[in-house]
């Protein structure tokens, strides 16, 4: 536990997919997220409107290994769309499960950038 000293725990939230399933996510400030630490997760780039309501601007699945890690190009596109947060779902254990979560959460085809 000493290694966690000084590190704030991420806030938790949840997104509901088209199927009705809920996906618990850790909420991270975009500036604080270390991309190299995000693997084997579903990542949702989020912007907030004036009322503070979260809107997904892009969704992707990050796998294990350098080729499958979250791509900086994806992150740059998310920033261009106004993303200020990353919501990270780490409970999908396999690549197939992560792809299924991305498909369930995607509101429109261009949001799913796996």
Backbone as numpy.savetxt, mean C-alpha at the origin, in Angstrom:
# Nx Ny Nz CAx CAy CAz Cx Cy Cz
12.58 -5.83 22.08 11.78 -4.65 22.08 12.63 -3.39 22.08
13.85 -3.48 22.53 14.69 -2.29 22.58 14.91 -1.70 21.20
14.93 -2.54 20.17 15.13 -2.05 18.82 13.97 -1.21 18.32
12.84 -1.29 18.97 11.68 -0.52 18.56 11.60 0.83 19.26
12.45 1.06 20.22 12.42 2.31 20.98 12.61 3.49 20.03
11.76 4.47 20.15 11.86 5.66 19.31 11.12 5.54 17.99
10.68 4.36 17.65 9.94 4.17 16.41 8.45 4.16 16.72
7.75 5.06 16.11 6.30 5.10 16.32 5.64 3.97 15.57
4.69 3.33 16.19 3.94 2.27 15.53 3.03 2.91 14.48
2.88 2.25 13.32 2.01 2.84 12.30 0.55 2.82 12.76
-0.20 3.79 12.30 -1.64 3.78 12.52 -2.22 2.65 11.70
-3.32 2.12 12.14 -4.01 1.06 11.39 -5.32 1.58 10.83
-5.66 1.05 9.68 -6.93 1.37 9.03 -7.35 0.12 8.27
-8.39 0.22 7.48 -8.84 -0.92 6.68 -9.50 -0.40 5.41
-9.37 -1.19 4.36 -10.04 -0.92 3.09 -10.97 -2.09 2.82
-12.10 -1.80 2.21 -13.05 -2.85 1.86 -12.99 -3.06 0.35
-12.82 -4.31 -0.06 -12.77 -4.65 -1.48 -14.16 -4.77 -2.07
-14.21 -4.93 -3.37 -15.50 -5.11 -4.06 -16.22 -6.35 -3.56
-15.48 -7.34 -3.08 -16.06 -8.57 -2.57 -16.72 -8.38 -1.21
-16.44 -7.26 -0.56 -16.93 -7.03 0.80 -15.89 -7.36 1.86
-14.80 -8.01 1.48 -13.73 -8.33 2.43 -13.03 -7.07 2.89
-12.60 -7.08 4.16 -11.84 -5.96 4.71 -10.37 -6.34 4.76
-9.52 -5.37 4.44 -8.08 -5.57 4.45 -7.45 -4.56 5.40
-6.87 -5.04 6.48 -6.24 -4.17 7.47 -4.90 -3.69 6.90
-4.62 -2.41 7.06 -3.40 -1.81 6.54 -2.72 -0.97 7.61
-1.41 -0.89 7.52 -0.64 0.08 8.29 -0.55 1.34 7.48
-0.75 2.49 8.10 -0.72 3.77 7.41 0.64 4.41 7.64
1.33 4.73 6.54 2.67 5.31 6.60 2.70 6.60 5.80
3.38 7.60 6.35 3.61 8.82 5.61 4.52 8.49 4.43
4.22 9.01 3.27 4.98 8.70 2.07 6.46 9.05 2.24
6.75 10.15 2.89 8.14 10.57 3.07 8.90 9.64 3.99
8.22 8.98 4.92 8.89 8.14 5.92 9.02 6.69 5.48
8.32 6.28 4.44 8.32 4.88 4.03 9.63 4.53 3.37
10.26 3.47 3.84 11.48 2.96 3.21 11.07 1.88 2.22
11.21 2.17 0.93 10.75 1.25 -0.10 11.44 -0.09 -0.04
12.71 -0.11 0.34 13.44 -1.37 0.39 12.92 -2.30 1.46
12.16 -1.77 2.42 11.60 -2.59 3.48 10.22 -3.14 3.14
9.64 -2.70 2.03 8.31 -3.14 1.65 8.43 -4.32 0.68
8.21 -5.51 1.19 8.16 -6.67 0.33 7.06 -7.60 0.84
6.58 -8.44 -0.03 5.50 -9.36 0.29 4.33 -8.63 0.93
3.84 -7.61 0.23 2.74 -6.80 0.75 1.94 -6.22 -0.41
0.73 -5.79 -0.10 -0.06 -5.00 -1.04 0.10 -3.56 -0.58
0.43 -2.67 -1.52 0.68 -1.28 -1.17 -0.31 -0.39 -1.91
-0.98 0.47 -1.16 -1.98 1.38 -1.71 -1.45 2.80 -1.56
-1.27 3.50 -2.67 -0.89 4.91 -2.63 -2.17 5.71 -2.40
-2.14 6.61 -1.42 -3.35 7.29 -0.97 -3.14 8.80 -0.93
-4.16 9.52 -1.38 -4.22 10.97 -1.16 -5.47 11.24 -0.35
-5.49 12.37 0.32 -6.65 12.74 1.12 -7.27 14.01 0.57
-8.61 14.06 0.59 -9.29 15.27 0.12 -9.34 16.29 1.26
-9.98 17.42 1.01 -10.04 18.51 1.98 -10.68 18.07 3.30
-11.59 17.11 3.24 -12.26 16.61 4.45 -11.45 15.52 5.15
-10.30 15.12 4.57 -9.47 14.08 5.18 -9.84 12.68 4.77
-10.75 12.55 3.78 -11.16 11.23 3.31 -10.07 10.66 2.40
-9.67 9.41 2.68 -8.63 8.75 1.90 -9.17 8.27 0.57
-8.38 8.47 -0.48 -8.70 7.99 -1.82 -7.49 7.25 -2.38
-7.69 6.01 -2.79 -6.61 5.24 -3.40 -6.33 5.80 -4.79
-5.05 6.06 -5.08 -4.68 6.54 -6.41 -3.96 5.47 -7.21
-3.39 4.46 -6.53 -2.73 3.36 -7.21 -2.54 2.22 -6.22
-2.58 1.00 -6.72 -2.44 -0.18 -5.88 -1.48 -1.13 -6.57
-0.57 -1.72 -5.80 0.36 -2.68 -6.37 0.68 -3.76 -5.36
1.21 -4.87 -5.86 1.68 -5.96 -5.00 3.19 -5.98 -5.06
3.82 -5.95 -3.90 5.28 -6.03 -3.82 5.65 -7.43 -3.37
6.59 -8.04 -4.09 7.03 -9.39 -3.75 8.38 -9.38 -3.09
8.95 -10.54 -2.94 10.27 -10.68 -2.32 11.33 -10.60 -3.40
12.44 -10.01 -3.07 13.56 -9.95 -4.00 13.66 -8.62 -4.70
14.85 -8.30 -5.19 15.08 -6.97 -5.77 14.25 -6.68 -7.02
13.95 -7.66 -7.84 13.18 -7.41 -9.06 11.72 -7.17 -8.77
11.23 -7.69 -7.65 9.81 -7.57 -7.36 9.50 -6.52 -6.32
10.49 -5.88 -5.79 10.23 -4.84 -4.79 9.50 -3.68 -5.43
8.89 -2.89 -4.58 8.13 -1.74 -5.05 9.01 -0.88 -5.93
8.59 -0.62 -7.15 9.40 0.12 -8.10 9.30 1.62 -7.85
10.43 2.28 -7.96 10.46 3.73 -7.77 9.62 4.45 -8.81
9.50 3.89 -10.01 8.65 4.51 -11.04 7.20 4.52 -10.58
6.76 3.44 -9.96 5.38 3.37 -9.45 5.19 4.45 -8.39
6.17 4.58 -7.52 6.08 5.58 -6.46 6.05 6.99 -7.04
6.88 7.26 -8.05 6.89 8.58 -8.68 5.53 8.89 -9.31
4.92 7.90 -9.97 3.59 8.11 -10.57 2.55 8.37 -9.49
2.66 7.65 -8.37 1.72 7.85 -7.26 1.85 9.26 -6.70
3.07 9.73 -6.56 3.28 11.10 -6.08 2.67 12.12 -7.04
2.84 11.88 -8.35 2.27 12.78 -9.35 0.75 12.84 -9.24
0.14 11.75 -8.79 -1.31 11.70 -8.63 -1.75 12.27 -7.28
-0.80 12.79 -6.49 -1.14 13.42 -5.23 -1.01 12.57 -3.99
-0.44 11.37 -4.10 -0.32 10.49 -2.93 0.59 11.11 -1.88
0.14 11.03 -0.64 0.93 11.50 0.50 1.11 10.40 1.54
0.40 9.29 1.35 0.46 8.16 2.29 0.57 6.86 1.52
1.12 5.86 2.19 1.11 4.49 1.70 0.40 3.65 2.74
-0.57 2.88 2.30 -1.27 1.95 3.18 -0.78 0.55 2.80
-0.20 -0.15 3.77 0.49 -1.41 3.50 -0.26 -2.56 4.17
-0.70 -3.53 3.33 -1.39 -4.73 3.80 -0.40 -5.89 3.71
-0.03 -6.46 4.85 1.00 -7.50 4.88 0.45 -8.89 5.19
-0.85 -9.06 5.18 -1.43 -10.34 5.59 -1.67 -11.31 4.44
-1.44 -10.91 3.22 -1.56 -11.83 2.07 -0.22 -12.56 1.95
-0.23 -13.87 2.14 1.02 -14.61 2.26 1.68 -15.01 0.95
0.91 -15.22 -0.08 1.51 -15.69 -1.34 1.33 -14.62 -2.43
2.09 -14.80 -3.49 1.96 -13.89 -4.63 0.54 -13.91 -5.19
-0.04 -15.09 -5.28 -1.41 -15.21 -5.79 -2.40 -14.48 -4.89
-2.23 -14.59 -3.57 -3.11 -13.89 -2.63 -2.96 -12.39 -2.78
-1.72 -11.90 -2.95 -1.51 -10.46 -3.11 -2.16 -9.96 -4.40
-2.03 -10.71 -5.48 -2.68 -10.31 -6.74 -4.19 -10.28 -6.59
-4.75 -11.23 -5.84 -6.19 -11.26 -5.62 -6.65 -10.06 -4.80
-5.86 -9.65 -3.81 -6.21 -8.47 -3.01 -6.17 -7.22 -3.88
-5.13 -7.09 -4.72 -5.03 -5.94 -5.62 -6.26 -5.88 -6.51
-6.65 -7.01 -7.08 -7.82 -7.05 -7.97 -9.10 -6.70 -7.21
-9.22 -7.15 -5.96 -10.41 -6.88 -5.17 -10.50 -5.40 -4.78
-9.36 -4.79 -4.52 -9.35 -3.38 -4.11 -9.41 -2.41 -5.27
-8.97 -2.82 -6.43 -8.92 -1.91 -7.58 -10.31 -1.47 -7.97
-10.50 -0.15 -8.01 -11.79 0.40 -8.43 -11.89 0.48 -9.94
-10.76 0.74 -10.57 -10.70 0.83 -12.02 -9.43 0.14 -12.49
-9.39 -0.39 -13.71 -8.22 -1.15 -14.16 -6.90 -0.42 -14.02
-6.84 0.88 -14.25 -5.55 1.57 -14.19 -5.03 1.71 -12.77
-5.87 1.45 -11.76 -5.40 1.53 -10.39 -4.58 0.30 -10.02
-4.81 -0.81 -10.66 -4.08 -2.03 -10.34 -2.81 -2.07 -11.18
-1.70 -1.73 -10.54 -0.41 -1.66 -11.23 0.51 -2.73 -10.67
0.15 -3.98 -10.82 0.96 -5.05 -10.26 2.22 -5.28 -11.06
